[in-house]
């Protein structure tokens, strides 16, 4: 996925017909299953608190584990992290260690990106992969999540984010600074 190479740039997901999806799958879960089929295999572990998505992700051969052990976290509903109990899952995410900073988690989170009707938080992004400053408006993720993200990042340690808005994604690697 190019999204993490170009932080804050919005990319389109491929058409769902190219992925092995069930026709009765709830709409909010479809892009997450497409992303999971790209990222997950039998060598990685994932976490999602959503039972319906967990059932669909078992077909990737990846192992379901608790939030503290997962390589990938999937949160498919906008505003899901508004609940403090749900935000605890994020707090448990792996950030790697100094010998293996790559053994951290990637969080895949539903939100609303830019576009009409998006009156969320405006993020100013700087860092590797950004020539000057990128701006991204994100709604459906609470402001205290962004504070938590900043607290979790001690480069090279931290978590990477893939933000999902229906068929669009934007990446925010741990190297991206939010101003």
PDB file of C-alpha atoms in Angstrom:
ATOM      1  CA  UNK A   1       0.000   0.000   0.000  1.00  0.00           C
ATOM      2  CA  UNK A   2       1.344   3.381  -1.045  1.00  0.00           C
ATOM      3  CA  UNK A   3      -0.566   5.191   1.685  1.00  0.00           C
ATOM      4  CA  UNK A   4       2.215   4.880   4.270  1.00  0.00           C
ATOM      5  CA  UNK A   5       4.849   6.037   1.758  1.00  0.00           C
ATOM      6  CA  UNK A   6       2.956   9.269   1.071  1.00  0.00           C
ATOM      7  CA  UNK A   7       1.533  10.358   4.455  1.00  0.00           C
ATOM      8  CA  UNK A   8      -1.732  12.248   4.310  1.00  0.00           C
ATOM      9  CA  UNK A   9      -2.328  11.585   0.618  1.00  0.00           C
ATOM     10  CA  UNK A  10      -5.686   9.940  -0.018  1.00  0.00           C
ATOM     11  CA  UNK A  11      -5.699   6.811  -2.169  1.00  0.00           C
ATOM     12  CA  UNK A  12      -8.610   4.834  -3.624  1.00  0.00           C
ATOM     13  CA  UNK A  13      -8.995   1.179  -2.697  1.00  0.00           C
ATOM     14  CA  UNK A  14      -9.394  -1.209  -5.626  1.00  0.00           C
ATOM     15  CA  UNK A  15     -12.944  -2.186  -6.591  1.00  0.00           C
ATOM     16  CA  UNK A  16     -14.443  -4.699  -4.203  1.00  0.00           C
ATOM     17  CA  UNK A  17     -15.192  -7.113  -7.032  1.00  0.00           C
ATOM     18  CA  UNK A  18     -11.459  -7.925  -7.128  1.00  0.00           C
ATOM     19  CA  UNK A  19     -11.544  -9.233  -3.550  1.00  0.00           C
ATOM     20  CA  UNK A  20     -13.167 -12.468  -2.399  1.00  0.00           C
ATOM     21  CA  UNK A  21     -16.057 -10.862  -0.505  1.00  0.00           C
ATOM     22  CA  UNK A  22     -19.460 -12.150   0.482  1.00  0.00           C
ATOM     23  CA  UNK A  23     -22.368 -10.249  -1.093  1.00  0.00           C
ATOM     24  CA  UNK A  24     -24.182 -10.027   2.284  1.00  0.00           C
ATOM     25  CA  UNK A  25     -21.231  -8.386   4.058  1.00  0.00           C
ATOM     26  CA  UNK A  26     -22.140  -5.166   5.921  1.00  0.00           C
ATOM     27  CA  UNK A  27     -20.906  -2.102   3.997  1.00  0.00           C
ATOM     28  CA  UNK A  28     -18.624  -0.687   6.732  1.00  0.00           C
ATOM     29  CA  UNK A  29     -16.697  -3.974   6.881  1.00  0.00           C
ATOM     30  CA  UNK A  30     -15.988  -4.306   3.150  1.00  0.00           C
ATOM     31  CA  UNK A  31     -12.942  -2.002   2.898  1.00  0.00           C
ATOM     32  CA  UNK A  32     -11.489  -3.552   6.049  1.00  0.00           C
ATOM     33  CA  UNK A  33     -11.724  -7.040   4.581  1.00  0.00           C
ATOM     34  CA  UNK A  34     -10.074  -5.794   1.378  1.00  0.00           C
ATOM     35  CA  UNK A  35      -7.226  -4.267   3.408  1.00  0.00           C
ATOM     36  CA  UNK A  36      -6.948  -7.403   5.540  1.00  0.00           C
ATOM     37  CA  UNK A  37      -6.570  -9.576   2.441  1.00  0.00           C
ATOM     38  CA  UNK A  38      -3.638  -7.344   1.481  1.00  0.00           C
ATOM     39  CA  UNK A  39      -1.896  -7.265   4.873  1.00  0.00           C
ATOM     40  CA  UNK A  40      -2.700 -10.489   6.691  1.00  0.00           C
ATOM     41  CA  UNK A  41      -1.249 -13.948   6.251  1.00  0.00           C
ATOM     42  CA  UNK A  42      -0.392 -16.874   8.504  1.00  0.00           C
ATOM     43  CA  UNK A  43       2.727 -15.133   9.839  1.00  0.00           C
ATOM     44  CA  UNK A  44       0.946 -12.152  11.416  1.00  0.00           C
ATOM     45  CA  UNK A  45      -1.569 -11.617  14.196  1.00  0.00           C
ATOM     46  CA  UNK A  46      -4.548  -9.295  14.308  1.00  0.00           C
ATOM     47  CA  UNK A  47      -7.025  -7.850  16.777  1.00  0.00           C
ATOM     48  CA  UNK A  48     -10.531  -6.525  16.295  1.00  0.00           C
ATOM     49  CA  UNK A  49     -13.206  -6.088  18.955  1.00  0.00           C
ATOM     50  CA  UNK A  50     -15.922  -6.503  16.306  1.00  0.00           C
ATOM     51  CA  UNK A  51     -17.129 -10.132  16.173  1.00  0.00           C
ATOM     52  CA  UNK A  52     -18.538  -9.906  12.623  1.00  0.00           C
ATOM     53  CA  UNK A  53     -15.214  -8.619  11.275  1.00  0.00           C
ATOM     54  CA  UNK A  54     -13.259 -11.172  13.301  1.00  0.00           C
ATOM     55  CA  UNK A  55     -15.259 -13.951  11.656  1.00  0.00           C
ATOM     56  CA  UNK A  56     -14.452 -12.564   8.192  1.00  0.00           C
ATOM     57  CA  UNK A  57     -10.739 -12.150   8.985  1.00  0.00           C
ATOM     58  CA  UNK A  58     -10.324 -15.811   9.920  1.00  0.00           C
ATOM     59  CA  UNK A  59     -10.219 -16.535   6.175  1.00  0.00           C
ATOM     60  CA  UNK A  60      -6.863 -14.736   5.899  1.00  0.00           C
ATOM     61  CA  UNK A  61      -5.059 -17.485   7.897  1.00  0.00           C
ATOM     62  CA  UNK A  62      -3.781 -14.833  10.332  1.00  0.00           C
ATOM     63  CA  UNK A  63      -4.237 -15.514  14.037  1.00  0.00           C
ATOM     64  CA  UNK A  64      -6.643 -13.533  16.198  1.00  0.00           C
ATOM     65  CA  UNK A  65      -4.977 -12.394  19.440  1.00  0.00           C
ATOM     66  CA  UNK A  66      -5.489  -9.791  22.150  1.00  0.00           C
ATOM     67  CA  UNK A  67      -4.707  -6.121  21.510  1.00  0.00           C
ATOM     68  CA  UNK A  68      -1.275  -6.253  23.180  1.00  0.00           C
ATOM     69  CA  UNK A  69       0.034  -9.002  20.870  1.00  0.00           C
ATOM     70  CA  UNK A  70      -1.507  -7.925  17.552  1.00  0.00           C
ATOM     71  CA  UNK A  71       0.480  -6.763  14.533  1.00  0.00           C
ATOM     72  CA  UNK A  72      -2.679  -5.199  13.083  1.00  0.00           C
ATOM     73  CA  UNK A  73      -5.698  -3.666  14.825  1.00  0.00           C
ATOM     74  CA  UNK A  74      -8.967  -3.188  12.919  1.00  0.00           C
ATOM     75  CA  UNK A  75     -11.566  -0.632  14.099  1.00  0.00           C
ATOM     76  CA  UNK A  76     -14.228  -0.530  11.336  1.00  0.00           C
ATOM     77  CA  UNK A  77     -16.772   1.910  12.765  1.00  0.00           C
ATOM     78  CA  UNK A  78     -16.534   5.708  12.695  1.00  0.00           C
ATOM     79  CA  UNK A  79     -16.562   7.189  16.235  1.00  0.00           C
ATOM     80  CA  UNK A  80     -15.780   3.760  17.751  1.00  0.00           C
ATOM     81  CA  UNK A  81     -12.805   5.189  19.662  1.00  0.00           C
ATOM     82  CA  UNK A  82     -14.959   7.888  21.308  1.00  0.00           C
ATOM     83  CA  UNK A  83     -15.626   5.320  24.040  1.00  0.00           C
ATOM     84  CA  UNK A  84     -12.811   5.347  26.632  1.00  0.00           C
ATOM     85  CA  UNK A  85     -13.110   1.552  27.005  1.00  0.00           C
ATOM     86  CA  UNK A  86     -12.417   1.148  23.292  1.00  0.00           C
ATOM     87  CA  UNK A  87      -9.485   3.549  23.425  1.00  0.00           C
ATOM     88  CA  UNK A  88      -7.846   1.172  25.925  1.00  0.00           C
ATOM     89  CA  UNK A  89      -7.293  -1.246  23.032  1.00  0.00           C
ATOM     90  CA  UNK A  90      -5.160   1.395  21.335  1.00  0.00           C
ATOM     91  CA  UNK A  91      -3.200   1.973  24.547  1.00  0.00           C
ATOM     92  CA  UNK A  92      -2.276  -1.728  24.515  1.00  0.00           C
ATOM     93  CA  UNK A  93      -0.943  -1.664  20.932  1.00  0.00           C
ATOM     94  CA  UNK A  94       2.649  -2.792  20.406  1.00  0.00           C
ATOM     95  CA  UNK A  95       5.136   0.019  19.781  1.00  0.00           C
ATOM     96  CA  UNK A  96       8.185  -2.202  19.216  1.00  0.00           C
ATOM     97  CA  UNK A  97      11.446  -1.958  21.137  1.00  0.00           C
ATOM     98  CA  UNK A  98      14.866  -0.492  20.384  1.00  0.00           C
ATOM     99  CA  UNK A  99      16.180  -3.786  18.972  1.00  0.00           C
ATOM    100  CA  UNK A 100      13.048  -4.480  16.929  1.00  0.00           C
ATOM    101  CA  UNK A 101      11.136  -1.242  16.289  1.00  0.00           C
ATOM    102  CA  UNK A 102       9.481  -2.921  13.307  1.00  0.00           C
ATOM    103  CA  UNK A 103       7.593  -5.211  15.693  1.00  0.00           C
ATOM    104  CA  UNK A 104       4.962  -2.580  16.325  1.00  0.00           C
ATOM    105  CA  UNK A 105       1.292  -2.435  15.451  1.00  0.00           C
ATOM    106  CA  UNK A 106      -0.501  -0.862  12.526  1.00  0.00           C
ATOM    107  CA  UNK A 107      -3.948   0.483  13.398  1.00  0.00           C
ATOM    108  CA  UNK A 108      -6.601   0.434  10.659  1.00  0.00           C
ATOM    109  CA  UNK A 109      -9.297   2.903  11.721  1.00  0.00           C
ATOM    110  CA  UNK A 110     -12.590   4.051  10.176  1.00  0.00           C
ATOM    111  CA  UNK A 111     -13.072   7.808   9.880  1.00  0.00           C
ATOM    112  CA  UNK A 112     -14.198  10.523   7.481  1.00  0.00           C
ATOM    113  CA  UNK A 113     -11.480  12.118   5.356  1.00  0.00           C
ATOM    114  CA  UNK A 114     -11.571  15.637   3.826  1.00  0.00           C
ATOM    115  CA  UNK A 115     -14.525  16.084   1.482  1.00  0.00           C
ATOM    116  CA  UNK A 116     -17.987  17.525   1.942  1.00  0.00           C
ATOM    117  CA  UNK A 117     -19.479  17.256   5.394  1.00  0.00           C
ATOM    118  CA  UNK A 118     -16.126  16.578   7.035  1.00  0.00           C
ATOM    119  CA  UNK A 119     -15.818  19.094   9.821  1.00  0.00           C
ATOM    120  CA  UNK A 120     -13.349  17.117  11.856  1.00  0.00           C
ATOM    121  CA  UNK A 121      -9.904  17.872  13.120  1.00  0.00           C
ATOM    122  CA  UNK A 122      -7.558  19.496  10.616  1.00  0.00           C
ATOM    123  CA  UNK A 123      -4.140  17.847  10.805  1.00  0.00           C
ATOM    124  CA  UNK A 124      -0.979  19.521   9.498  1.00  0.00           C
ATOM    125  CA  UNK A 125       1.500  16.788   8.607  1.00  0.00           C
ATOM    126  CA  UNK A 126       5.273  17.006   8.286  1.00  0.00           C
ATOM    127  CA  UNK A 127       8.034  14.419   8.092  1.00  0.00           C
ATOM    128  CA  UNK A 128       9.483  11.859   5.675  1.00  0.00           C
ATOM    129  CA  UNK A 129       7.469  11.438   2.469  1.00  0.00           C
ATOM    130  CA  UNK A 130       6.071  14.988   2.717  1.00  0.00           C
ATOM    131  CA  UNK A 131       7.783  17.748   0.731  1.00  0.00           C
ATOM    132  CA  UNK A 132       6.583  20.671   2.834  1.00  0.00           C
ATOM    133  CA  UNK A 133       3.300  20.315   4.736  1.00  0.00           C
ATOM    134  CA  UNK A 134       0.256  18.164   3.960  1.00  0.00           C
ATOM    135  CA  UNK A 135      -3.140  18.924   5.419  1.00  0.00           C
ATOM    136  CA  UNK A 136      -5.714  16.275   6.159  1.00  0.00           C
ATOM    137  CA  UNK A 137      -9.120  16.722   7.793  1.00  0.00           C
ATOM    138  CA  UNK A 138     -10.187  13.712   9.836  1.00  0.00           C
ATOM    139  CA  UNK A 139     -13.607  13.291  11.476  1.00  0.00           C
ATOM    140  CA  UNK A 140     -14.839  10.375  13.562  1.00  0.00           C
ATOM    141  CA  UNK A 141     -11.665   9.984  15.626  1.00  0.00           C
ATOM    142  CA  UNK A 142     -11.636  11.838  18.971  1.00  0.00           C
ATOM    143  CA  UNK A 143      -9.019  14.454  19.790  1.00  0.00           C
ATOM    144  CA  UNK A 144      -7.778  12.430  22.761  1.00  0.00           C
ATOM    145  CA  UNK A 145      -6.784   9.669  20.306  1.00  0.00           C
ATOM    146  CA  UNK A 146      -4.305  12.066  18.673  1.00  0.00           C
ATOM    147  CA  UNK A 147      -2.878  12.930  22.093  1.00  0.00           C
ATOM    148  CA  UNK A 148      -2.481   9.223  22.866  1.00  0.00           C
ATOM    149  CA  UNK A 149      -0.788   8.634  19.503  1.00  0.00           C
ATOM    150  CA  UNK A 150       1.746  11.377  20.263  1.00  0.00           C
ATOM    151  CA  UNK A 151       2.463   9.834  23.676  1.00  0.00           C
ATOM    152  CA  UNK A 152       3.037   6.395  22.101  1.00  0.00           C
ATOM    153  CA  UNK A 153       5.610   7.619  19.589  1.00  0.00           C
ATOM    154  CA  UNK A 154       9.254   7.754  20.637  1.00  0.00           C
ATOM    155  CA  UNK A 155      10.949   7.319  17.293  1.00  0.00           C
ATOM    156  CA  UNK A 156      11.792   4.711  16.106  1.00  0.00           C
ATOM    157  CA  UNK A 157       9.054   3.281  18.329  1.00  0.00           C
ATOM    158  CA  UNK A 158       5.348   3.881  17.797  1.00  0.00           C
ATOM    159  CA  UNK A 159       2.326   2.792  15.798  1.00  0.00           C
ATOM    160  CA  UNK A 160       1.435   3.353  12.158  1.00  0.00           C
ATOM    161  CA  UNK A 161      -2.091   4.337  11.097  1.00  0.00           C
ATOM    162  CA  UNK A 162      -4.183   3.500   8.066  1.00  0.00           C
ATOM    163  CA  UNK A 163      -7.267   5.723   8.030  1.00  0.00           C
ATOM    164  CA  UNK A 164     -10.227   4.334   6.079  1.00  0.00           C
ATOM    165  CA  UNK A 165     -13.168   6.280   4.666  1.00  0.00           C
ATOM    166  CA  UNK A 166     -15.306   3.882   2.646  1.00  0.00           C
ATOM    167  CA  UNK A 167     -13.170   3.258  -0.460  1.00  0.00           C
ATOM    168  CA  UNK A 168     -10.445   5.767   0.443  1.00  0.00           C
ATOM    169  CA  UNK A 169      -7.373   5.334   2.635  1.00  0.00           C
ATOM    170  CA  UNK A 170      -4.664   7.609   4.001  1.00  0.00           C
ATOM    171  CA  UNK A 171      -1.575   6.501   5.884  1.00  0.00           C
ATOM    172  CA  UNK A 172       0.151   8.128   8.839  1.00  0.00           C
ATOM    173  CA  UNK A 173       3.373   6.337   9.734  1.00  0.00           C
ATOM    174  CA  UNK A 174       4.944   6.917  13.141  1.00  0.00           C
ATOM    175  CA  UNK A 175       7.484   9.244  11.483  1.00  0.00           C
ATOM    176  CA  UNK A 176       4.739  11.722  10.570  1.00  0.00           C
ATOM    177  CA  UNK A 177       4.554  14.699  12.909  1.00  0.00           C
ATOM    178  CA  UNK A 178       1.155  16.291  13.526  1.00  0.00           C
ATOM    179  CA  UNK A 179       1.196  20.048  13.995  1.00  0.00           C
TER     180      UNK A 179
END
